[in-house]
mmCIF file of C-alpha atoms and ligand atoms in Angstrom:
data_model
loop_
_atom_site.group_PDB
_atom_site.id
_atom_site.type_symbol
_atom_site.label_atom_id
_atom_site.label_comp_id
_atom_site.label_asym_id
_atom_site.label_seq_id
_atom_site.Cartn_x
_atom_site.Cartn_y
_atom_site.Cartn_z
ATOM 1 C CA MET A 6 2.856 -6.680 19.024
ATOM 2 C CA ASP A 7 -0.946 -6.748 18.897
ATOM 3 C CA ASP A 8 -1.645 -3.016 18.552
ATOM 4 C CA PHE A 9 -1.065 -2.209 14.890
ATOM 5 C CA LEU A 10 -2.374 1.312 15.316
ATOM 6 C CA VAL A 11 -2.630 3.558 18.370
ATOM 7 C CA VAL A 12 -4.361 6.931 18.090
ATOM 8 C CA GLU A 13 -4.146 9.132 21.185
ATOM 9 C CA GLY A 14 -5.996 12.383 21.847
ATOM 10 C CA LEU A 15 -5.877 13.822 18.331
ATOM 11 C CA GLN A 16 -6.879 17.446 18.041
ATOM 12 C CA LYS A 17 -7.002 19.403 14.833
ATOM 13 C CA ALA A 18 -8.525 22.747 13.917
ATOM 14 C CA TYR A 19 -8.852 24.324 10.486
ATOM 15 C CA GLY A 20 -8.913 28.002 11.448
ATOM 16 C CA LYS A 21 -11.913 28.324 13.748
ATOM 17 C CA ILE A 22 -13.352 24.912 12.814
ATOM 18 C CA LYS A 23 -12.489 22.283 15.404
ATOM 19 C CA ALA A 24 -12.356 19.144 13.231
ATOM 20 C CA LEU A 25 -10.947 16.794 15.894
ATOM 21 C CA ASP A 26 -11.445 17.244 19.608
ATOM 22 C CA GLY A 27 -9.496 14.388 21.229
ATOM 23 C CA VAL A 28 -9.861 11.302 19.041
ATOM 24 C CA SER A 29 -8.406 8.115 20.567
ATOM 25 C CA PHE A 30 -8.727 4.478 19.497
ATOM 26 C CA ARG A 31 -6.654 1.388 18.760
ATOM 27 C CA VAL A 32 -6.697 -1.153 15.962
ATOM 28 C CA LYS A 33 -5.322 -4.583 16.782
ATOM 29 C CA ARG A 34 -4.076 -7.438 14.639
ATOM 30 C CA GLY A 35 -7.000 -9.343 13.123
ATOM 31 C CA GLU A 36 -9.468 -6.459 13.435
ATOM 32 C CA ILE A 37 -11.570 -4.620 10.889
ATOM 33 C CA TYR A 38 -12.191 -1.336 12.679
ATOM 34 C CA GLY A 39 -14.876 0.875 11.181
ATOM 35 C CA LEU A 40 -14.786 4.609 11.810
ATOM 36 C CA LEU A 41 -18.437 5.473 11.403
ATOM 37 C CA GLY A 42 -19.726 9.010 11.469
ATOM 38 C CA PRO A 43 -21.930 11.599 9.774
ATOM 39 C CA ASN A 44 -20.632 14.102 7.200
ATOM 40 C CA GLY A 45 -18.037 16.401 8.689
ATOM 41 C CA ALA A 46 -17.504 14.228 11.794
ATOM 42 C CA GLY A 47 -13.727 14.126 11.327
ATOM 43 C CA LYS A 48 -13.121 10.750 9.622
ATOM 44 C CA THR A 49 -10.972 11.981 6.737
ATOM 45 C CA THR A 50 -8.999 14.330 9.005
ATOM 46 C CA THR A 51 -8.238 11.413 11.363
ATOM 47 C CA ILE A 52 -7.134 9.196 8.463
ATOM 48 C CA LYS A 53 -4.950 11.921 6.946
ATOM 49 C CA ILE A 54 -3.161 12.330 10.285
ATOM 50 C CA ILE A 55 -2.647 8.545 10.578
ATOM 51 C CA THR A 56 -1.102 8.390 7.100
ATOM 52 C CA GLY A 57 1.149 11.392 7.792
ATOM 53 C CA ILE A 58 -0.514 13.744 5.290
ATOM 54 C CA LEU A 59 -1.660 16.120 8.031
ATOM 55 C CA LYS A 60 0.014 17.133 11.269
ATOM 56 C CA PRO A 61 -2.234 17.159 14.367
ATOM 57 C CA ASP A 62 -2.321 20.213 16.649
ATOM 58 C CA ASN A 63 -2.134 17.793 19.580
ATOM 59 C CA GLY A 64 -2.057 14.049 20.180
ATOM 60 C CA ASN A 65 -0.118 11.130 18.785
ATOM 61 C CA VAL A 66 -0.336 8.330 16.260
ATOM 62 C CA PHE A 67 1.735 5.158 16.410
ATOM 63 C CA VAL A 68 1.749 2.668 13.544
ATOM 64 C CA PHE A 69 3.549 -0.442 14.805
ATOM 65 C CA GLY A 70 5.036 1.849 17.430
ATOM 66 C CA LYS A 71 6.327 4.440 14.948
ATOM 67 C CA SER A 72 5.121 7.963 14.348
ATOM 68 C CA PRO A 73 4.030 8.870 10.798
ATOM 69 C CA LEU A 74 5.715 12.269 11.228
ATOM 70 C CA GLU A 75 9.036 10.946 12.578
ATOM 71 C CA ASP A 76 9.254 7.740 10.493
ATOM 72 C CA PRO A 77 7.218 8.539 7.374
ATOM 73 C CA ILE A 78 8.930 6.007 5.107
ATOM 74 C CA TYR A 79 8.468 3.147 7.571
ATOM 75 C CA VAL A 80 4.803 4.042 8.038
ATOM 76 C CA LYS A 81 4.182 4.333 4.280
ATOM 77 C CA ASN A 82 5.711 0.868 3.833
ATOM 78 C CA VAL A 83 3.442 -0.872 6.322
ATOM 79 C CA ILE A 84 0.233 0.944 5.394
ATOM 80 C CA GLY A 85 -1.889 0.427 2.284
ATOM 81 C CA TYR A 86 -3.873 3.650 1.941
ATOM 82 C CA VAL A 87 -6.809 4.407 -0.329
ATOM 83 C CA PRO A 88 -7.921 8.057 -0.050
ATOM 84 C CA GLU A 89 -11.480 9.278 -0.361
ATOM 85 C CA GLU A 90 -10.581 11.442 -3.350
ATOM 86 C CA VAL A 91 -8.415 9.287 -5.548
ATOM 87 C CA ILE A 92 -5.750 11.252 -7.438
ATOM 88 C CA LEU A 93 -3.681 9.240 -9.920
ATOM 89 C CA TYR A 94 -1.196 10.054 -12.670
ATOM 90 C CA GLU A 95 -3.774 10.478 -15.376
ATOM 91 C CA SER A 96 -1.415 10.428 -18.358
ATOM 92 C CA LEU A 97 -0.094 6.939 -17.496
ATOM 93 C CA THR A 98 -1.827 3.749 -18.571
ATOM 94 C CA VAL A 99 -2.996 1.433 -15.788
ATOM 95 C CA LYS A 100 -0.028 -0.866 -16.450
ATOM 96 C CA GLU A 101 2.460 2.027 -16.422
ATOM 97 C CA PHE A 102 0.943 3.332 -13.196
ATOM 98 C CA PHE A 103 1.393 -0.030 -11.452
ATOM 99 C CA GLU A 104 4.985 -0.224 -12.763
ATOM 100 C CA PHE A 105 5.588 3.262 -11.387
ATOM 101 C CA ILE A 106 4.177 2.365 -7.954
ATOM 102 C CA ALA A 107 6.230 -0.872 -7.911
ATOM 103 C CA SER A 108 9.410 1.069 -8.716
ATOM 104 C CA ILE A 109 8.915 3.772 -6.056
ATOM 105 C CA ARG A 110 8.137 1.061 -3.517
ATOM 106 C CA GLY A 111 11.240 -0.870 -4.595
ATOM 107 C CA LEU A 112 9.221 -3.967 -5.523
ATOM 108 C CA ASN A 113 10.504 -6.581 -7.911
ATOM 109 C CA ARG A 114 8.260 -6.875 -10.982
ATOM 110 C CA ASP A 115 8.304 -10.696 -10.907
ATOM 111 C CA ASP A 116 7.254 -10.690 -7.240
ATOM 112 C CA VAL A 117 4.169 -8.525 -7.777
ATOM 113 C CA ILE A 118 2.979 -9.324 -11.293
ATOM 114 C CA GLU A 119 0.818 -12.311 -10.349
ATOM 115 C CA ARG A 120 -0.701 -10.444 -7.402
ATOM 116 C CA VAL A 121 -1.533 -7.437 -9.592
ATOM 117 C CA LEU A 122 -3.019 -9.540 -12.399
ATOM 118 C CA VAL A 123 -5.225 -11.519 -10.006
ATOM 119 C CA LEU A 124 -6.436 -8.344 -8.317
ATOM 120 C CA VAL A 125 -7.131 -6.577 -11.618
ATOM 121 C CA LYS A 126 -9.069 -9.588 -12.889
ATOM 122 C CA SER A 127 -11.054 -9.890 -9.647
ATOM 123 C CA PHE A 128 -12.020 -6.200 -9.808
ATOM 124 C CA GLY A 129 -13.016 -6.709 -13.456
ATOM 125 C CA PHE A 130 -10.806 -4.189 -15.249
ATOM 126 C CA SER A 131 -8.267 -6.374 -17.106
ATOM 127 C CA GLU A 132 -9.493 -4.891 -20.384
ATOM 128 C CA TYR A 133 -8.287 -1.434 -19.293
ATOM 129 C CA PHE A 134 -4.715 -2.489 -18.522
ATOM 130 C CA ASP A 135 -3.309 -0.496 -21.455
ATOM 131 C CA THR A 136 -5.781 2.397 -21.199
ATOM 132 C CA PRO A 137 -4.692 5.847 -19.964
ATOM 133 C CA ILE A 138 -6.056 6.512 -16.489
ATOM 134 C CA LEU A 139 -7.673 9.782 -17.593
ATOM 135 C CA SER A 140 -10.193 7.909 -19.732
ATOM 136 C CA LEU A 141 -11.303 5.542 -16.932
ATOM 137 C CA SER A 142 -14.575 5.929 -15.049
ATOM 138 C CA GLN A 143 -14.398 7.184 -11.455
ATOM 139 C CA GLY A 144 -15.198 3.694 -10.127
ATOM 140 C CA THR A 145 -12.408 2.093 -12.172
ATOM 141 C CA LYS A 146 -9.952 4.746 -10.925
ATOM 142 C CA GLN A 147 -11.001 3.782 -7.407
ATOM 143 C CA LYS A 148 -10.239 0.132 -8.189
ATOM 144 C CA VAL A 149 -6.815 1.089 -9.598
ATOM 145 C CA ALA A 150 -6.086 2.930 -6.334
ATOM 146 C CA ILE A 151 -7.159 -0.107 -4.282
ATOM 147 C CA VAL A 152 -4.890 -2.469 -6.262
ATOM 148 C CA ALA A 153 -1.987 0.005 -5.953
ATOM 149 C CA ALA A 154 -2.528 0.119 -2.183
ATOM 150 C CA LEU A 155 -2.453 -3.693 -1.919
ATOM 151 C CA MET A 156 0.601 -4.242 -4.110
ATOM 152 C CA HIS A 157 3.274 -4.188 -1.392
ATOM 153 C CA LYS A 158 1.347 -6.546 0.949
ATOM 154 C CA PRO A 159 0.799 -3.919 3.658
ATOM 155 C CA LYS A 160 -0.048 -5.181 7.146
ATOM 156 C CA LEU A 161 -2.441 -2.339 7.884
ATOM 157 C CA LEU A 162 -5.022 -1.226 5.334
ATOM 158 C CA VAL A 163 -6.386 2.294 5.769
ATOM 159 C CA LEU A 164 -9.353 2.947 3.522
ATOM 160 C CA ASP A 165 -11.332 6.194 3.439
ATOM 161 C CA GLU A 166 -14.879 5.457 2.226
ATOM 162 C CA PRO A 167 -13.635 2.520 0.115
ATOM 163 C CA ILE A 168 -16.964 1.226 -1.157
ATOM 164 C CA LYS A 169 -18.410 4.591 -2.231
ATOM 165 C CA GLY A 170 -17.660 4.405 -5.961
ATOM 166 C CA LEU A 171 -17.683 0.621 -6.395
ATOM 167 C CA ASP A 172 -20.263 -1.545 -8.168
ATOM 168 C CA ALA A 173 -21.838 -4.477 -6.291
ATOM 169 C CA MET A 174 -19.409 -7.082 -7.639
ATOM 170 C CA SER A 175 -16.302 -5.059 -6.758
ATOM 171 C CA ALA A 176 -17.695 -4.129 -3.356
ATOM 172 C CA ARG A 177 -18.130 -7.855 -2.682
ATOM 173 C CA VAL A 178 -14.585 -8.590 -3.868
ATOM 174 C CA LEU A 179 -13.193 -5.869 -1.607
ATOM 175 C CA LYS A 180 -15.102 -7.220 1.407
ATOM 176 C CA GLU A 181 -13.696 -10.714 0.746
ATOM 177 C CA ILE A 182 -10.169 -9.265 0.402
ATOM 178 C CA LEU A 183 -10.530 -7.520 3.772
ATOM 179 C CA GLN A 184 -11.581 -10.817 5.400
ATOM 180 C CA MET A 185 -8.616 -12.666 3.845
ATOM 181 C CA HIS A 186 -6.308 -9.867 4.927
ATOM 182 C CA ILE A 187 -7.267 -10.156 8.598
ATOM 183 C CA GLN A 188 -7.230 -13.965 8.480
ATOM 184 C CA ASN A 189 -3.612 -13.664 7.353
ATOM 185 C CA GLY A 190 -2.709 -11.570 10.394
ATOM 186 C CA GLY A 191 -3.381 -8.097 8.981
ATOM 187 C CA ALA A 192 -5.679 -5.341 10.237
ATOM 188 C CA VAL A 193 -8.001 -2.823 8.586
ATOM 189 C CA LEU A 194 -9.163 0.681 9.442
ATOM 190 C CA PHE A 195 -11.839 2.108 7.242
ATOM 191 C CA SER A 196 -14.225 5.011 7.372
ATOM 192 C CA THR A 197 -17.775 4.897 6.172
ATOM 193 C CA HIS A 198 -21.250 6.226 6.658
ATOM 194 C CA ILE A 199 -22.756 3.071 5.173
ATOM 195 C CA MET A 200 -24.327 1.377 8.180
ATOM 196 C CA GLU A 201 -24.875 -1.955 6.467
ATOM 197 C CA LEU A 202 -21.219 -2.222 5.544
ATOM 198 C CA ALA A 203 -20.055 -1.395 9.050
ATOM 199 C CA GLU A 204 -22.556 -3.837 10.538
ATOM 200 C CA ASN A 205 -21.608 -6.649 8.161
ATOM 201 C CA ILE A 206 -17.865 -6.604 8.176
ATOM 202 C CA CYS A 207 -16.492 -4.716 11.181
ATOM 203 C CA THR A 208 -15.168 -6.566 14.163
ATOM 204 C CA ARG A 209 -15.327 -3.250 16.052
ATOM 205 C CA ILE A 210 -16.894 0.101 15.320
ATOM 206 C CA GLY A 211 -15.958 3.551 16.608
ATOM 207 C CA ILE A 212 -18.705 6.123 16.252
ATOM 208 C CA ILE A 213 -17.189 9.540 15.582
ATOM 209 C CA HIS A 214 -19.311 12.646 16.030
ATOM 210 C CA ARG A 215 -18.187 16.278 16.062
ATOM 211 C CA GLY A 216 -14.526 15.295 16.296
ATOM 212 C CA LYS A 217 -14.898 12.800 19.160
ATOM 213 C CA ILE A 218 -15.304 9.042 19.427
ATOM 214 C CA ILE A 219 -18.579 8.978 21.335
ATOM 215 C CA ALA A 220 -18.990 5.195 21.463
ATOM 216 C CA GLU A 221 -16.900 2.183 20.556
ATOM 217 C CA GLY A 222 -17.336 -1.562 20.566
ATOM 218 C CA THR A 223 -18.676 -4.612 18.795
ATOM 219 C CA MET A 224 -22.136 -4.367 17.269
ATOM 220 C CA ASP A 225 -23.644 -6.033 20.365
ATOM 221 C CA GLU A 226 -21.819 -3.696 22.726
ATOM 222 C CA LEU A 227 -23.055 -0.637 20.802
ATOM 223 C CA LYS A 228 -26.640 -1.899 20.912
ATOM 224 C CA GLU A 229 -26.309 -2.270 24.669
ATOM 225 C CA MET A 230 -24.928 1.283 24.996
ATOM 226 C CA ALA A 231 -27.875 2.632 23.031
ATOM 227 C CA ARG A 232 -30.226 0.459 25.173
ATOM 228 C CA GLU A 233 -31.671 -0.889 21.924
ATOM 229 C CA PRO A 234 -31.050 -4.652 21.974
ATOM 230 C CA GLY A 235 -33.094 -5.456 18.856
ATOM 231 C CA ALA A 236 -32.022 -2.373 16.891
ATOM 232 C CA ASP A 237 -29.961 -2.236 13.737
ATOM 233 C CA LEU A 238 -26.848 -0.074 13.528
ATOM 234 C CA GLU A 239 -28.731 2.832 11.958
ATOM 235 C CA GLU A 240 -31.002 3.199 14.991
ATOM 236 C CA VAL A 241 -28.097 2.717 17.393
ATOM 237 C CA PHE A 242 -26.086 5.312 15.492
ATOM 238 C CA LEU A 243 -28.874 7.878 15.420
ATOM 239 C CA THR A 244 -29.553 7.342 19.121
ATOM 240 C CA LEU A 245 -25.919 7.638 20.159
ATOM 241 C CA THR A 246 -25.320 10.719 18.007
ATOM 242 C CA GLU A 247 -28.529 12.212 19.428
ATOM 243 C CA GLN A 248 -29.955 12.657 15.953
ATOM 244 C CA ILE A 249 -33.031 10.488 16.525
ATOM 245 C CA GLU A 250 -35.168 13.409 17.859
ATOM 246 C CA SER A 251 -34.145 15.574 14.891
ATOM 247 C CA ILE A 252 -35.200 12.832 12.472
ATOM 248 C CA ASP A 253 -38.642 12.650 14.118
ATOM 249 C CA GLU A 254 -39.014 16.426 13.799
ATOM 250 C CA TYR A 255 -37.824 16.482 10.157
ATOM 251 C CA LEU A 256 -40.197 13.645 9.272
ATOM 252 C CA ARG A 257 -43.144 15.523 10.794
ATOM 253 C CA ASP A 258 -42.318 18.588 8.655
ATOM 254 C CA LEU A 259 -41.666 16.501 5.529
ATOM 255 C CA ARG A 260 -45.002 14.662 5.889
ATOM 256 C CA ARG A 261 -46.715 18.056 6.085
ATOM 257 C CA ILE A 262 -45.175 19.399 2.851
ATOM 258 C CA PHE A 263 -45.653 16.111 0.965
ATOM 259 C CA SER A 264 -49.283 15.598 2.018
HETATM 260 P P1 LIG B 97 -17.448 13.275 5.176
HETATM 261 O O1 LIG B 97 -18.156 12.048 5.670
HETATM 262 O O2 LIG B 97 -18.420 14.326 4.728
HETATM 263 O O3 LIG B 97 -16.343 13.003 4.220
HETATM 264 P P2 LIG B 97 -15.564 13.520 7.448
HETATM 265 O O4 LIG B 97 -16.108 12.809 8.651
HETATM 266 O O5 LIG B 97 -14.534 12.810 6.665
HETATM 267 O O6 LIG B 97 -16.779 13.970 6.497
HETATM 268 P P3 LIG B 97 -13.673 15.718 7.653
HETATM 269 O O7 LIG B 97 -13.465 15.824 6.170
HETATM 270 O O8 LIG B 97 -12.569 15.165 8.473
HETATM 271 O O9 LIG B 97 -15.032 14.925 7.984
HETATM 272 O O10 LIG B 97 -14.043 17.176 8.164
HETATM 273 C C1 LIG B 97 -14.172 17.499 9.552
HETATM 274 C C2 LIG B 97 -14.471 18.996 9.688
HETATM 275 O O11 LIG B 97 -13.347 19.759 9.247
HETATM 276 C C3 LIG B 97 -15.644 19.473 8.849
HETATM 277 O O12 LIG B 97 -16.314 20.482 9.580
HETATM 278 C C4 LIG B 97 -14.997 20.056 7.607
HETATM 279 O O13 LIG B 97 -15.796 21.064 7.045
HETATM 280 C C5 LIG B 97 -13.706 20.621 8.175
HETATM 281 N N1 LIG B 97 -12.606 20.588 7.186
HETATM 282 C C6 LIG B 97 -12.061 19.491 6.624
HETATM 283 N N2 LIG B 97 -11.038 19.816 5.796
HETATM 284 C C7 LIG B 97 -10.938 21.177 5.851
HETATM 285 C C8 LIG B 97 -10.080 22.129 5.229
HETATM 286 N N3 LIG B 97 -9.109 21.750 4.409
HETATM 287 N N4 LIG B 97 -10.285 23.433 5.526
HETATM 288 C C9 LIG B 97 -11.268 23.827 6.374
HETATM 289 N N5 LIG B 97 -12.095 22.974 6.997
HETATM 290 C C10 LIG B 97 -11.954 21.670 6.748
#
């Protein structure tokens, strides 16, 4: 089956706020799909529905054909999820936390130890292995969450703003891991507002704006849609989300107050 993830017509309101207004897209084997959108566009809400944390008001999600609400254990086993706001068991050391994750996932210590050690070394936090999580920096906590999400060799990685707290070296390592993951038959969904990241590593991008996917395609296809063949993703994005006129207006006002 080529469709790892199918998202159909998701709608979700928080009280009067319509967060999602019919979000649909698919992520296939071998793809890195970037959900790109401004603040409040609906990225985190979409990801929380895919991982089964939130229930949609309408619409469906299928992860390898299974619904996260009807088959939550299956879905949690095939997804590696890194949330935007990482919450870990702060009183455990890094090592104890990984042992805990391995035990709840039913993983054999000998099967995962090499994988964990290589990942920890690559993300540069071997020295913190016996340190309680509460004394780690925010970026190191993020790295712990990434390693925990990769431990069970998930086929589909779902990452909400994964690069946000990472230093340059770790961001590079993560990008390489994502490439290796898709070369080995996996797929990735991640959300970001970092244009450069989306442009560099995504095989396809879905632009989400006000709870809707307003454009989707490869970088070249998006440029064509925005009728901006030579443009970078930032210009394409601002054109498609109709923010380009606002920018011009804001810049005029800013120049006035800074002159
Ligand atoms: P960001 O890039 O800023 O993280 P996002 O694209 O991930 O944004 P969401 O967090 O999905 O956007 O939010 C979509 C909309 O839903 C926003 O208007 C937000 O204010 C609203 N929203 C999200 N969570 C809640 C909540 N728990 N209660 C009320 N409104 C919420």
